[in-house]
């Protein structure tokens, strides 16, 4: 219902930031991004392939990430596409982080003392 919808909207805004953050650290391929994201966020950001790949294509279209290299998987014969952050992506990441820190600060001030993490 409505609650899930609003939760999804909140999460969507964060996912771009966390993906850019991870790709700023090293090149990764799609499935690896999803795995690492779920692990690091303790499953707060558990993305299915139906969510992840459209998001990666969108970030690529906006030139925030780029498919950097293809590696052929010996076992399956399939190609793996590794993504990296672009200079523009790095700029957006820095902006996202500043925005996020402001939001967290504002929310913490208003909700003060009610919630412990």
mmCIF file of C-alpha atoms in Angstrom:
data_model
loop_
_atom_site.group_PDB
_atom_site.id
_atom_site.type_symbol
_atom_site.label_atom_id
_atom_site.label_comp_id
_atom_site.label_asym_id
_atom_site.label_seq_id
_atom_site.Cartn_x
_atom_site.Cartn_y
_atom_site.Cartn_z
ATOM 1 C CA UNK A 1 0.000 0.000 0.000
ATOM 2 C CA UNK A 2 0.914 3.637 0.530
ATOM 3 C CA UNK A 3 3.528 2.997 3.239
ATOM 4 C CA UNK A 4 5.562 0.642 1.059
ATOM 5 C CA UNK A 5 5.332 3.142 -1.784
ATOM 6 C CA UNK A 6 6.737 5.987 0.269
ATOM 7 C CA UNK A 7 9.466 3.718 1.638
ATOM 8 C CA UNK A 8 10.418 2.767 -1.914
ATOM 9 C CA UNK A 9 10.594 6.451 -2.895
ATOM 10 C CA UNK A 10 12.886 7.252 0.011
ATOM 11 C CA UNK A 11 15.097 4.316 -0.793
ATOM 12 C CA UNK A 12 15.306 5.177 -4.482
ATOM 13 C CA UNK A 13 16.884 8.531 -3.682
ATOM 14 C CA UNK A 14 19.555 6.837 -1.585
ATOM 15 C CA UNK A 15 20.389 4.014 -3.959
ATOM 16 C CA UNK A 16 22.051 6.272 -6.533
ATOM 17 C CA UNK A 17 24.334 7.637 -3.831
ATOM 18 C CA UNK A 18 25.353 4.271 -2.424
ATOM 19 C CA UNK A 19 26.010 2.797 -5.878
ATOM 20 C CA UNK A 20 28.163 5.783 -6.852
ATOM 21 C CA UNK A 21 29.991 5.489 -3.520
ATOM 22 C CA UNK A 22 30.857 1.845 -4.112
ATOM 23 C CA UNK A 23 31.966 2.474 -7.691
ATOM 24 C CA UNK A 24 34.161 5.327 -6.487
ATOM 25 C CA UNK A 25 36.141 2.688 -4.584
ATOM 26 C CA UNK A 26 36.624 0.128 -7.348
ATOM 27 C CA UNK A 27 35.286 -1.286 -10.604
ATOM 28 C CA UNK A 28 32.406 -3.712 -10.072
ATOM 29 C CA UNK A 29 30.003 -5.732 -12.182
ATOM 30 C CA UNK A 30 26.238 -5.737 -11.722
ATOM 31 C CA UNK A 31 25.711 -8.809 -9.585
ATOM 32 C CA UNK A 32 28.690 -7.852 -7.432
ATOM 33 C CA UNK A 33 27.211 -4.380 -6.860
ATOM 34 C CA UNK A 34 23.945 -5.929 -5.658
ATOM 35 C CA UNK A 35 25.729 -8.401 -3.361
ATOM 36 C CA UNK A 36 28.070 -5.839 -1.857
ATOM 37 C CA UNK A 37 25.257 -3.317 -1.381
ATOM 38 C CA UNK A 38 23.074 -5.813 0.468
ATOM 39 C CA UNK A 39 25.999 -6.875 2.631
ATOM 40 C CA UNK A 40 27.215 -3.399 3.529
ATOM 41 C CA UNK A 41 23.745 -2.032 4.204
ATOM 42 C CA UNK A 42 22.668 -5.107 6.174
ATOM 43 C CA UNK A 43 19.972 -5.689 3.534
ATOM 44 C CA UNK A 44 18.446 -2.218 3.749
ATOM 45 C CA UNK A 45 19.396 -1.933 0.080
ATOM 46 C CA UNK A 46 18.604 -5.367 -1.245
ATOM 47 C CA UNK A 47 18.088 -4.760 -4.966
ATOM 48 C CA UNK A 48 16.626 -7.283 -7.335
ATOM 49 C CA UNK A 49 17.963 -7.433 -10.882
ATOM 50 C CA UNK A 50 14.749 -5.805 -12.083
ATOM 51 C CA UNK A 51 15.671 -2.722 -10.077
ATOM 52 C CA UNK A 52 19.443 -2.793 -10.372
ATOM 53 C CA UNK A 53 19.982 -3.019 -14.118
ATOM 54 C CA UNK A 54 17.562 -0.261 -15.153
ATOM 55 C CA UNK A 55 19.262 1.899 -12.526
ATOM 56 C CA UNK A 56 22.738 1.145 -13.881
ATOM 57 C CA UNK A 57 21.579 1.921 -17.443
ATOM 58 C CA UNK A 58 20.071 5.181 -16.240
ATOM 59 C CA UNK A 59 23.288 6.185 -14.426
ATOM 60 C CA UNK A 60 25.209 5.280 -17.559
ATOM 61 C CA UNK A 61 22.914 7.363 -19.779
ATOM 62 C CA UNK A 62 23.465 10.314 -17.456
ATOM 63 C CA UNK A 63 27.235 9.722 -17.749
ATOM 64 C CA UNK A 64 27.645 9.209 -13.997
ATOM 65 C CA UNK A 65 29.085 5.735 -14.510
ATOM 66 C CA UNK A 66 30.654 4.008 -17.483
ATOM 67 C CA UNK A 67 31.040 0.401 -18.521
ATOM 68 C CA UNK A 68 34.794 0.207 -18.318
ATOM 69 C CA UNK A 69 35.794 -3.303 -19.200
ATOM 70 C CA UNK A 70 34.402 -6.606 -20.333
ATOM 71 C CA UNK A 71 35.672 -9.842 -18.886
ATOM 72 C CA UNK A 72 34.701 -13.188 -20.303
ATOM 73 C CA UNK A 73 33.748 -15.643 -17.588
ATOM 74 C CA UNK A 74 35.641 -18.839 -18.364
ATOM 75 C CA UNK A 75 33.075 -21.200 -16.877
ATOM 76 C CA UNK A 76 29.917 -19.722 -18.407
ATOM 77 C CA UNK A 77 31.452 -18.049 -21.456
ATOM 78 C CA UNK A 78 29.354 -14.980 -20.617
ATOM 79 C CA UNK A 79 30.764 -11.494 -20.634
ATOM 80 C CA UNK A 80 30.846 -9.511 -17.437
ATOM 81 C CA UNK A 81 30.593 -5.765 -17.716
ATOM 82 C CA UNK A 82 32.526 -3.824 -15.088
ATOM 83 C CA UNK A 83 31.310 -0.339 -14.195
ATOM 84 C CA UNK A 84 33.311 2.599 -12.876
ATOM 85 C CA UNK A 85 32.413 6.097 -11.723
ATOM 86 C CA UNK A 86 33.051 9.017 -14.116
ATOM 87 C CA UNK A 87 34.341 12.474 -13.126
ATOM 88 C CA UNK A 88 30.750 13.739 -13.453
ATOM 89 C CA UNK A 89 29.597 10.848 -11.255
ATOM 90 C CA UNK A 90 32.182 11.802 -8.646
ATOM 91 C CA UNK A 91 30.839 15.371 -8.629
ATOM 92 C CA UNK A 92 27.269 14.165 -8.189
ATOM 93 C CA UNK A 93 28.383 11.769 -5.446
ATOM 94 C CA UNK A 94 30.007 14.624 -3.520
ATOM 95 C CA UNK A 95 26.803 16.698 -3.884
ATOM 96 C CA UNK A 96 24.652 13.737 -2.840
ATOM 97 C CA UNK A 97 26.769 13.172 0.257
ATOM 98 C CA UNK A 98 26.545 16.843 1.294
ATOM 99 C CA UNK A 99 22.779 16.801 0.763
ATOM 100 C CA UNK A 100 22.416 13.558 2.686
ATOM 101 C CA UNK A 101 24.443 14.869 5.639
ATOM 102 C CA UNK A 102 22.255 17.995 5.754
ATOM 103 C CA UNK A 103 19.086 15.883 5.704
ATOM 104 C CA UNK A 104 20.369 13.561 8.421
ATOM 105 C CA UNK A 105 21.328 16.542 10.555
ATOM 106 C CA UNK A 106 17.931 18.216 10.079
ATOM 107 C CA UNK A 107 15.987 15.035 10.755
ATOM 108 C CA UNK A 108 18.091 14.263 13.844
ATOM 109 C CA UNK A 109 17.486 17.751 15.234
ATOM 110 C CA UNK A 110 13.730 17.493 14.756
ATOM 111 C CA UNK A 111 13.375 13.884 15.936
ATOM 112 C CA UNK A 112 15.950 14.432 18.691
ATOM 113 C CA UNK A 113 16.172 11.877 21.425
ATOM 114 C CA UNK A 114 13.286 9.738 20.234
ATOM 115 C CA UNK A 115 15.279 7.270 18.233
ATOM 116 C CA UNK A 116 18.563 5.591 18.915
ATOM 117 C CA UNK A 117 20.433 3.852 16.111
#
